[in-house]
Amino acid sequence: MSTTRVVVTFHTTTEAMAWEKACKEAGLPGRLIPMPVQIRAECGLAWLITPQEKECLIKGAARLNLSYGNVVELE
Amino acid sequence: MIYLDQAATSYPKPPGVIQAVYETLQHAGNSGRGAHHLSLSASRLIFEARCEIADFLGAEDPSRIAFTANATESLNLALFGVLHSGDHVITTELEHNSVLRPLYSLEKRGVEVTILPANWQGVVDFSALGNHLRSNTRVLVLTHASNVTGNMVDMEWVGEFCREHGLILIVDAAQTAGFYTYDLKHSPIDILCFTGHKGLYGPQGVGGIYVKPGLAVPPLKVGGSGIQTFSKTHPSQMPEALEAGTLNLPGIAGLMAGVRYLKDRGMELICHEECELDRYFYGAIREIPGLEVYGDFAASIRCPIIALNILGVDSNLVSQLLAEEYDIYTRAGGHCAPLMHGALRTRELGAVRFSFSHRNTKFELDSAVQALRDLALRLGRETL
């Protein structure tokens, strides 16, 4: 099975909101969704991207010094 | 109607505040309780408000601002969170019961409390602060301005003292948020407790607490947070750590609108206008025979609050007559500051408190001055 989607997890709702605001302002890809059930994360929100968008997003997040939980690949 | 009770709650609220509350009630979901449009809108609004308030207070990180119901809740959070049995805390006679009562309660749990006296003008001499230090002194908790006299504490000086001696500085900003321009990032204040409905022009029932990065305040209440659902313990990350339960979204929306109103008008201008009203009123009443005015009016900056009495007359009666006969609204009695009234020697009569905002006018103050002149003549004669 190949990776079909990638989600970024967060520690808190506030962290997810800060992430969304910064990504939108920087033109980075993705959108907020409810956390998929197979991931046990702290916050109920996740940031959804395609596998192709992953590298661009993570580099952008590092540039913006954004905090987040994990990057999880889903089949 | 002339409203001179701004220290109790600001009135009238700016139209933008009322509109924000109204619109939020029309479209509100619950923040952090889902990923649908209404819930996300609520989360975004709260984050936006957090950013706005952090910017207004000069805080380094919006996540260090947690929303509460009022300054009292914030102060309870701070004091019960930071102080433990065996600790020593220093405070003053200037304090409101929102500081004093938590401290009396903590005293029963083994916290040692020192209360610095105020003089007859309601001013505390902090130069002797060092004499009160003990090996277990942990916290200094102070109001930034007396809610009775309007006199302010030199927080920069006190803050430096706290830094030098490794003390946590907790500040009650109930009267100063929206009057004094904070720069928390560069300030020695460790915890700032504020309410939304006074100088910040928000609705009642919303306030906040700032906690400096690196300092952890455990929650007073735990429960739903929208995160870490399967954990038995409440999250420790700010700000969710201090925000158990559904937040007051309409209140937060109104508070954000209030802060934006202040930013648009400019804090420097607001402070200037309010100080001018304070000086104008004091200048007009100081010569009225039979009045006693409380506080230090030589201070370079004061909150726009003036407390006074018609000599020998119950402050509640004066305030009642001002309301009923002149349509002028003030606050009488003890103002929840019992020790301050001890210092001012007004425990029996209380005091009539006039408090102004930049939305008041000199014309309104002239009416209040004339009413006081009339009442002083009339009631003063009756008490002879």
Short mmCIF file of C-alpha atoms in Angstrom, two decimals:
data_model
loop_
_atom_site.label_atom_id
_atom_site.label_comp_id
_atom_site.label_asym_id
_atom_site.label_seq_id
_atom_site.Cartn_x
_atom_site.Cartn_y
_atom_site.Cartn_z
CA MET A 1 0.00 0.00 0.00
CA SER A 2 1.30 3.46 -0.80
CA THR A 3 0.91 6.69 1.11
CA THR A 4 -2.20 8.53 -0.03
CA ARG A 5 -2.27 11.38 2.43
CA VAL A 6 -0.14 13.03 5.07
CA VAL A 7 -1.27 14.73 8.25
CA VAL A 8 0.50 17.02 10.68
CA THR A 9 -0.53 16.67 14.35
CA PHE A 10 -0.57 19.29 17.07
CA HIS A 11 -0.22 19.44 20.83
CA THR A 12 -2.98 22.01 21.36
CA THR A 13 -5.79 23.80 19.56
CA THR A 14 -3.82 27.04 19.94
CA GLU A 15 -0.84 25.46 18.19
CA ALA A 16 -3.12 24.30 15.35
CA MET A 17 -4.55 27.81 14.98
CA ALA A 18 -1.09 29.40 14.93
CA TRP A 19 -0.05 26.84 12.30
CA GLU A 20 -3.07 27.51 10.11
CA LYS A 21 -2.65 31.28 10.25
CA ALA A 22 1.05 31.13 9.43
CA CYS A 23 0.65 28.61 6.62
CA LYS A 24 -2.15 30.58 5.00
CA GLU A 25 -0.15 33.79 5.18
CA ALA A 26 2.90 32.06 3.69
CA GLY A 27 0.89 30.33 0.97
CA LEU A 28 1.79 26.85 2.22
CA PRO A 29 -0.47 23.96 1.22
CA GLY A 30 -2.99 22.09 3.38
CA ARG A 31 -6.13 22.49 5.48
CA LEU A 32 -7.45 21.57 8.90
CA ILE A 33 -9.45 18.35 9.30
CA PRO A 34 -10.62 16.26 12.26
CA MET A 35 -7.84 13.99 13.49
CA PRO A 36 -8.13 10.59 11.72
CA VAL A 37 -9.06 7.88 14.22
CA GLN A 38 -5.98 5.75 13.55
CA ILE A 39 -3.74 8.47 14.95
CA ARG A 40 -3.62 9.01 18.67
CA ALA A 41 -2.59 12.62 18.96
CA GLU A 42 -3.09 15.24 21.64
CA CYS A 43 -5.21 17.65 19.62
CA GLY A 44 -8.39 16.77 17.72
CA LEU A 45 -7.33 18.77 14.69
CA ALA A 46 -4.87 17.73 12.00
CA TRP A 47 -3.39 19.47 8.93
CA LEU A 48 -3.99 17.51 5.75
CA ILE A 49 -1.68 17.56 2.75
CA THR A 50 -0.83 15.26 -0.15
CA PRO A 51 2.44 13.28 -0.12
CA GLN A 52 3.74 15.54 -2.86
CA GLU A 53 3.22 18.62 -0.67
CA LYS A 54 5.07 17.24 2.35
CA GLU A 55 8.58 18.47 1.62
CA CYS A 56 7.45 21.97 0.76
CA LEU A 57 5.30 22.20 3.89
CA ILE A 58 7.90 20.92 6.34
CA LYS A 59 10.58 23.18 4.93
CA GLY A 60 8.14 26.10 5.15
CA ALA A 61 7.26 25.25 8.75
CA ALA A 62 10.93 25.15 9.69
CA ARG A 63 11.48 28.50 8.02
CA LEU A 64 8.57 29.98 9.96
CA ASN A 65 9.72 28.33 13.20
CA LEU A 66 6.30 26.70 13.69
CA SER A 67 5.82 24.12 16.42
CA TYR A 68 3.78 20.96 15.82
CA GLY A 69 3.52 17.33 16.93
CA ASN A 70 4.34 14.78 14.24
CA VAL A 71 4.07 14.25 10.52
CA VAL A 72 2.20 11.02 9.85
CA GLU A 73 1.84 9.24 6.54
CA LEU A 74 -1.44 7.38 6.00
CA GLU A 75 -2.18 4.62 3.54
CA MET B 1 -27.44 60.35 33.07
CA ILE B 2 -23.82 60.98 33.95
CA TYR B 3 -21.85 57.80 34.50
CA LEU B 4 -18.82 58.29 36.73
CA ASP B 5 -18.35 54.69 37.86
CA GLN B 6 -15.92 53.54 35.19
CA ALA B 7 -13.75 51.74 37.75
CA ALA B 8 -16.67 49.38 38.42
CA THR B 9 -17.30 48.71 34.74
CA SER B 10 -16.87 50.85 31.66
CA TYR B 11 -19.97 52.43 30.18
CA PRO B 12 -21.05 52.88 27.49
CA LYS B 13 -19.34 50.12 25.54
CA PRO B 14 -18.09 51.07 22.06
CA PRO B 15 -20.57 50.04 19.34
CA GLY B 16 -18.00 47.63 17.88
CA VAL B 17 -17.98 45.66 21.13
CA ILE B 18 -21.75 45.28 21.16
CA GLN B 19 -21.73 44.30 17.49
CA ALA B 20 -19.00 41.69 18.04
CA VAL B 21 -20.93 40.02 20.87
CA TYR B 22 -24.14 40.05 18.82
CA GLU B 23 -22.52 38.59 15.72
CA THR B 24 -20.73 35.89 17.69
CA LEU B 25 -23.98 34.75 19.25
CA GLN B 26 -25.42 34.45 15.76
CA HIS B 27 -22.59 32.33 14.39
CA ALA B 28 -20.81 30.69 17.33
CA GLY B 29 -19.66 27.09 17.45
CA ASN B 30 -17.55 25.68 20.27
CA SER B 31 -13.81 26.15 19.96
CA GLY B 32 -11.68 23.00 19.95
CA ARG B 33 -14.73 20.74 19.90
CA GLY B 34 -14.71 19.72 16.26
CA ALA B 35 -13.38 20.55 12.83
CA HIS B 36 -16.55 21.76 11.18
CA HIS B 37 -16.93 25.33 10.02
CA LEU B 38 -18.58 26.76 13.14
CA SER B 39 -16.12 25.13 15.53
CA LEU B 40 -13.11 26.20 13.50
CA SER B 41 -14.48 29.74 13.27
CA ALA B 42 -14.71 29.83 17.05
CA SER B 43 -11.14 28.52 17.41
CA ARG B 44 -9.89 31.08 14.92
CA LEU B 45 -11.68 33.90 16.70
CA ILE B 46 -10.18 32.92 20.05
CA PHE B 47 -6.71 32.67 18.56
CA GLU B 48 -7.14 36.04 16.88
CA ALA B 49 -8.23 37.55 20.21
CA ARG B 50 -5.27 35.95 21.96
CA CYS B 51 -2.90 37.46 19.40
CA GLU B 52 -4.59 40.85 19.64
CA ILE B 53 -4.37 40.95 23.45
CA ALA B 54 -0.80 39.61 23.51
CA ASP B 55 0.19 42.37 21.10
CA PHE B 56 -1.69 44.98 23.15
CA LEU B 57 0.08 43.92 26.36
CA GLY B 58 3.46 43.51 24.68
CA ALA B 59 3.60 39.79 25.50
CA GLU B 60 6.12 37.65 23.65
CA ASP B 61 3.82 34.75 22.81
CA PRO B 62 -0.01 34.64 22.46
CA SER B 63 -0.08 31.18 24.04
CA ARG B 64 0.97 32.78 27.35
CA ILE B 65 -2.41 34.55 27.54
CA ALA B 66 -5.22 32.39 28.95
CA PHE B 67 -8.82 33.55 29.09
CA THR B 68 -10.67 33.54 32.41
CA ALA B 69 -13.95 34.96 33.69
CA ASN B 70 -12.43 38.04 35.35
CA ALA B 71 -9.44 39.36 37.30
CA THR B 72 -10.65 37.57 40.43
CA GLU B 73 -10.45 34.19 38.73
CA SER B 74 -7.03 35.05 37.31
CA LEU B 75 -5.74 36.09 40.73
CA ASN B 76 -7.11 32.93 42.35
CA LEU B 77 -5.42 30.89 39.63
CA ALA B 78 -2.12 32.65 40.17
CA LEU B 79 -2.11 32.63 43.97
CA PHE B 80 -3.43 29.13 44.56
CA GLY B 81 -1.23 27.85 41.73
CA VAL B 82 2.06 29.35 42.80
CA LEU B 83 1.89 29.42 46.61
CA HIS B 84 2.24 26.33 48.78
CA SER B 85 2.36 25.59 52.49
CA GLY B 86 5.58 26.96 53.94
CA ASP B 87 5.89 29.77 51.36
CA HIS B 88 5.91 33.44 52.31
CA VAL B 89 4.07 36.08 50.28
CA ILE B 90 4.19 39.87 50.57
CA THR B 91 1.29 42.13 49.65
CA THR B 92 -0.09 45.53 50.67
CA GLU B 93 -3.04 47.26 52.27
CA LEU B 94 -3.96 48.62 48.84
CA GLU B 95 -5.34 45.30 47.73
CA HIS B 96 -8.83 44.37 46.67
CA ASN B 97 -10.51 41.36 48.25
CA SER B 98 -9.71 39.46 45.06
CA VAL B 99 -6.15 39.35 46.38
CA LEU B 100 -6.78 39.47 50.13
CA ARG B 101 -9.35 36.69 50.40
CA PRO B 102 -7.30 34.11 48.47
CA LEU B 103 -4.36 35.04 50.72
CA TYR B 104 -6.42 34.65 53.90
CA SER B 105 -7.51 31.27 52.62
CA LEU B 106 -3.94 30.29 51.79
CA GLU B 107 -2.84 31.45 55.25
CA LYS B 108 -5.06 28.73 56.72
CA ARG B 109 -3.20 26.25 54.52
CA GLY B 110 0.20 27.22 55.92
CA VAL B 111 1.25 30.12 53.70
CA GLU B 112 2.85 33.03 55.58
CA VAL B 113 1.43 36.43 54.61
CA THR B 114 2.96 39.86 55.19
CA ILE B 115 0.81 42.91 54.44
CA LEU B 116 2.71 46.17 53.99
CA PRO B 117 0.88 49.14 55.50
CA ALA B 118 -0.33 52.17 53.58
CA ASN B 119 -0.10 55.67 55.02
CA TRP B 120 -3.00 58.11 55.52
CA GLN B 121 -2.87 58.96 51.82
CA GLY B 122 -3.10 55.31 50.87
CA VAL B 123 0.52 55.11 49.73
CA VAL B 124 2.86 52.22 50.54
CA ASP B 125 6.51 52.87 51.27
CA PHE B 126 8.31 50.15 49.33
CA SER B 127 11.78 51.32 50.34
CA ALA B 128 11.63 49.03 53.37
CA LEU B 129 10.62 46.00 51.29
CA GLY B 130 13.94 44.30 51.93
CA ASN B 131 13.26 44.24 55.67
CA HIS B 132 10.29 41.94 55.09
CA LEU B 133 12.16 39.31 53.09
CA ARG B 134 12.44 35.85 54.58
CA SER B 135 14.29 32.78 53.37
CA ASN B 136 10.95 31.35 52.17
CA THR B 137 9.61 34.51 50.49
CA ARG B 138 8.38 33.41 47.09
CA VAL B 139 5.84 35.90 45.80
CA LEU B 140 5.02 39.60 45.77
CA VAL B 141 1.42 40.26 44.78
CA LEU B 142 0.32 43.85 44.19
CA THR B 143 -2.37 45.87 42.59
CA HIS B 144 -0.92 48.18 39.95
CA ALA B 145 -3.36 50.90 41.02
CA SER B 146 -5.63 51.30 44.01
CA ASN B 147 -9.28 50.95 43.08
CA VAL B 148 -10.06 53.48 45.85
CA THR B 149 -7.58 56.32 45.33
CA GLY B 150 -6.26 55.69 41.82
CA ASN B 151 -2.67 55.91 43.03
CA MET B 152 -0.29 53.63 41.17
CA VAL B 153 2.58 51.46 42.31
CA ASP B 154 5.96 51.91 40.62
CA MET B 155 5.98 48.44 39.13
CA GLU B 156 9.34 48.86 37.42
CA TRP B 157 11.05 49.51 40.76
CA VAL B 158 9.19 46.72 42.52
CA GLY B 159 9.84 44.40 39.57
CA GLU B 160 13.57 45.01 39.70
CA PHE B 161 13.49 44.22 43.41
CA CYS B 162 11.72 40.95 42.65
CA ARG B 163 14.23 40.04 39.94
CA GLU B 164 17.10 40.81 42.27
CA HIS B 165 15.69 38.56 45.00
CA GLY B 166 14.24 35.82 42.81
CA LEU B 167 10.60 36.55 43.72
CA ILE B 168 7.58 35.94 41.50
CA LEU B 169 5.76 39.22 40.83
CA ILE B 170 1.99 38.88 40.42
CA VAL B 171 0.17 42.05 39.36
CA ASP B 172 -3.53 42.85 39.66
CA ALA B 173 -4.18 45.00 36.60
CA ALA B 174 -7.94 45.32 37.11
CA GLN B 175 -7.74 49.12 37.05
CA THR B 176 -4.71 49.60 34.82
CA ALA B 177 -5.30 47.38 31.78
CA GLY B 178 -6.53 49.85 29.16
CA PHE B 179 -4.98 52.81 30.97
CA TYR B 180 -1.31 51.88 31.36
CA THR B 181 0.70 50.70 28.35
CA TYR B 182 2.28 47.36 29.24
CA ASP B 183 5.36 45.92 27.58
CA LEU B 184 5.33 42.50 29.21
CA LYS B 185 8.11 41.08 27.08
CA HIS B 186 10.53 43.52 28.67
CA SER B 187 8.77 43.86 32.01
CA PRO B 188 9.68 42.19 35.31
CA ILE B 189 6.02 41.22 35.78
CA ASP B 190 5.74 37.42 35.92
CA ILE B 191 1.96 37.11 36.07
CA LEU B 192 -0.53 39.78 35.03
CA CYS B 193 -4.20 39.37 35.94
CA PHE B 194 -6.76 41.50 34.11
CA THR B 195 -10.45 41.83 33.59
CA GLY B 196 -12.09 42.59 30.27
CA HIS B 197 -15.00 44.79 31.25
CA LYS B 198 -13.28 47.85 32.72
CA GLY B 199 -10.57 49.73 30.83
CA LEU B 200 -10.52 47.17 28.03
CA TYR B 201 -14.19 47.93 27.19
CA GLY B 202 -15.22 44.31 26.79
CA PRO B 203 -18.35 42.72 28.22
CA GLN B 204 -18.57 41.42 31.78
CA GLY B 205 -17.60 37.80 32.42
CA VAL B 206 -14.33 37.72 30.51
CA GLY B 207 -10.78 38.40 31.63
CA GLY B 208 -7.37 36.89 31.34
CA ILE B 209 -4.03 35.95 32.81
CA TYR B 210 -0.55 36.36 31.34
CA VAL B 211 2.09 33.93 32.55
CA LYS B 212 5.72 34.59 31.65
CA PRO B 213 7.41 31.88 29.56
CA GLY B 214 9.21 29.39 31.78
CA LEU B 215 6.78 29.79 34.67
CA ALA B 216 4.13 27.09 35.13
CA VAL B 217 0.85 27.79 36.91
CA PRO B 218 -1.14 24.64 37.65
CA PRO B 219 -4.89 24.89 36.99
CA LEU B 220 -7.55 25.48 39.63
CA LYS B 221 -10.13 23.64 37.57
CA VAL B 222 -9.69 20.71 35.21
CA GLY B 223 -11.95 19.06 32.69
CA GLY B 224 -12.77 19.39 29.02
CA SER B 225 -10.06 20.97 26.92
CA GLY B 226 -10.66 19.64 23.40
CA ILE B 227 -7.23 17.97 23.53
CA GLN B 228 -5.71 14.82 25.13
CA THR B 229 -9.18 13.31 25.62
CA PHE B 230 -7.92 9.91 26.75
CA SER B 231 -5.51 11.23 29.35
CA LYS B 232 -6.62 11.18 32.99
CA THR B 233 -4.84 14.45 33.63
CA HIS B 234 -5.57 17.89 32.28
CA PRO B 235 -3.11 19.17 29.65
CA SER B 236 -0.18 21.15 31.00
CA GLN B 237 0.48 23.24 27.89
CA MET B 238 -0.47 26.90 27.92
CA PRO B 239 -3.01 28.26 27.34
CA GLU B 240 -5.25 25.17 27.41
CA ALA B 241 -3.83 24.26 30.85
CA LEU B 242 -5.75 27.18 32.38
CA GLU B 243 -8.85 27.05 30.18
CA ALA B 244 -10.83 23.98 31.23
CA GLY B 245 -14.40 24.03 29.97
CA THR B 246 -16.06 25.96 27.18
CA LEU B 247 -14.71 29.48 26.86
CA ASN B 248 -16.87 32.61 26.83
CA LEU B 249 -16.69 33.13 23.09
CA PRO B 250 -19.07 36.14 22.85
CA GLY B 251 -17.18 37.73 25.72
CA ILE B 252 -13.82 37.10 24.08
CA ALA B 253 -15.10 38.52 20.79
CA GLY B 254 -16.29 41.63 22.63
CA LEU B 255 -13.00 41.92 24.49
CA MET B 256 -11.06 41.74 21.22
CA ALA B 257 -13.26 44.50 19.80
CA GLY B 258 -12.61 46.57 22.94
CA VAL B 259 -8.86 46.16 22.59
CA ARG B 260 -9.05 47.09 18.92
CA TYR B 261 -11.01 50.19 19.88
CA LEU B 262 -8.21 51.18 22.28
CA LYS B 263 -5.53 50.51 19.69
CA ASP B 264 -7.36 52.57 17.09
CA ARG B 265 -7.79 55.51 19.45
CA GLY B 266 -4.26 55.19 20.80
CA MET B 267 -3.22 54.45 24.36
CA GLU B 268 -1.14 57.58 24.69
CA LEU B 269 -4.13 59.76 23.84
CA ILE B 270 -6.47 57.81 26.13
CA CYS B 271 -4.07 58.06 29.07
CA HIS B 272 -3.63 61.79 28.41
CA GLU B 273 -7.38 62.42 28.21
CA GLU B 274 -8.14 60.46 31.38
CA CYS B 275 -5.34 62.09 33.36
CA GLU B 276 -6.66 65.46 32.24
CA LEU B 277 -10.15 64.64 33.51
CA ASP B 278 -8.67 63.43 36.80
CA ARG B 279 -6.71 66.66 37.28
CA TYR B 280 -9.66 68.79 36.20
CA PHE B 281 -12.05 67.19 38.68
CA TYR B 282 -9.58 67.29 41.55
CA GLY B 283 -8.78 70.92 40.83
CA ALA B 284 -12.48 71.78 40.97
CA ILE B 285 -13.40 69.88 44.13
CA ARG B 286 -10.34 70.45 46.30
CA GLU B 287 -11.57 73.84 47.46
CA ILE B 288 -15.16 72.83 48.22
CA PRO B 289 -15.67 73.38 51.97
CA GLY B 290 -16.65 70.28 53.91
CA LEU B 291 -15.13 67.75 51.49
CA GLU B 292 -12.32 65.37 52.28
CA VAL B 293 -10.51 63.90 49.27
CA TYR B 294 -8.33 60.79 49.60
CA GLY B 295 -5.11 59.85 47.87
CA ASP B 296 -1.81 61.30 46.74
CA PHE B 297 -2.38 63.95 44.08
CA ALA B 298 1.28 64.88 43.81
CA ALA B 299 1.95 61.59 42.02
CA SER B 300 3.16 62.00 38.43
CA ILE B 301 0.62 59.52 37.07
CA ARG B 302 -2.63 58.28 38.60
CA CYS B 303 -5.54 56.20 37.42
CA PRO B 304 -8.61 58.43 36.90
CA ILE B 305 -10.21 57.54 40.24
CA ILE B 306 -11.04 59.99 43.03
CA ALA B 307 -12.59 59.02 46.35
CA LEU B 308 -14.03 61.60 48.75
CA ASN B 309 -16.46 62.20 51.53
CA ILE B 310 -18.64 65.01 52.73
CA LEU B 311 -17.26 65.20 56.25
CA GLY B 312 -19.24 63.07 58.66
CA VAL B 313 -21.80 61.93 56.08
CA ASP B 314 -22.45 58.33 55.06
CA SER B 315 -20.93 57.81 51.61
CA ASN B 316 -23.86 55.63 50.60
CA LEU B 317 -26.27 58.48 51.27
CA VAL B 318 -24.20 60.88 49.17
CA SER B 319 -23.99 58.40 46.32
CA GLN B 320 -27.72 57.75 46.57
CA LEU B 321 -28.55 61.46 46.41
CA LEU B 322 -26.18 61.97 43.49
CA ALA B 323 -28.04 59.23 41.62
CA GLU B 324 -31.59 60.11 42.61
CA GLU B 325 -31.45 63.89 42.51
CA TYR B 326 -28.73 64.60 39.97
CA ASP B 327 -28.68 61.44 37.84
CA ILE B 328 -24.96 61.08 38.53
CA TYR B 329 -23.74 57.51 39.10
CA THR B 330 -20.87 56.83 41.48
CA ARG B 331 -19.82 54.00 43.78
CA ALA B 332 -19.95 54.32 47.56
CA GLY B 333 -18.94 52.08 50.46
CA GLY B 334 -15.82 50.01 50.88
CA HIS B 335 -15.05 49.09 47.26
CA CYS B 336 -13.98 45.58 48.34
CA ALA B 337 -10.77 47.13 49.71
CA PRO B 338 -11.16 46.89 53.50
CA LEU B 339 -7.53 47.49 54.48
CA MET B 340 -7.25 50.57 52.29
CA HIS B 341 -10.23 52.08 54.05
CA GLY B 342 -8.50 51.31 57.33
CA ALA B 343 -5.46 53.27 56.15
CA LEU B 344 -7.61 56.17 54.95
CA ARG B 345 -9.62 56.03 58.19
CA THR B 346 -12.84 55.64 56.24
CA ARG B 347 -13.98 52.25 57.51
CA GLU B 348 -17.12 53.71 59.06
CA LEU B 349 -18.26 56.05 56.28
CA GLY B 350 -16.73 54.36 53.29
CA ALA B 351 -16.08 56.85 50.48
CA VAL B 352 -17.80 58.13 47.37
CA ARG B 353 -15.74 57.09 44.37
CA PHE B 354 -15.77 59.00 41.09
CA SER B 355 -14.03 57.26 38.23
CA PHE B 356 -13.64 58.50 34.68
CA SER B 357 -12.93 57.26 31.21
CA HIS B 358 -11.93 59.25 28.12
CA ARG B 359 -15.58 58.96 27.07
CA ASN B 360 -16.55 61.30 29.91
CA THR B 361 -16.51 65.07 29.34
CA LYS B 362 -15.53 68.13 31.36
CA PHE B 363 -19.12 69.25 31.02
CA GLU B 364 -20.23 66.12 32.88
CA LEU B 365 -17.59 66.71 35.53
CA ASP B 366 -18.78 70.28 35.98
CA SER B 367 -22.25 68.94 36.77
CA ALA B 368 -20.78 66.54 39.33
CA VAL B 369 -18.77 69.35 40.93
CA GLN B 370 -21.87 71.52 41.24
CA ALA B 371 -23.84 68.63 42.75
CA LEU B 372 -21.10 68.06 45.30
CA ARG B 373 -21.06 71.75 46.15
CA ASP B 374 -24.83 71.65 46.76
CA LEU B 375 -24.72 68.45 48.78
CA ALA B 376 -21.75 69.54 50.88
CA LEU B 377 -23.62 72.70 51.81
CA ARG B 378 -26.87 70.89 52.52
CA LEU B 379 -25.65 67.71 54.24
CA GLY B 380 -22.77 69.43 55.97
CA ARG B 381 -25.26 71.78 57.60
CA GLU B 382 -27.51 68.87 58.59
CA THR B 383 -24.66 67.10 60.37
CA LEU B 384 -23.76 70.15 62.45
#
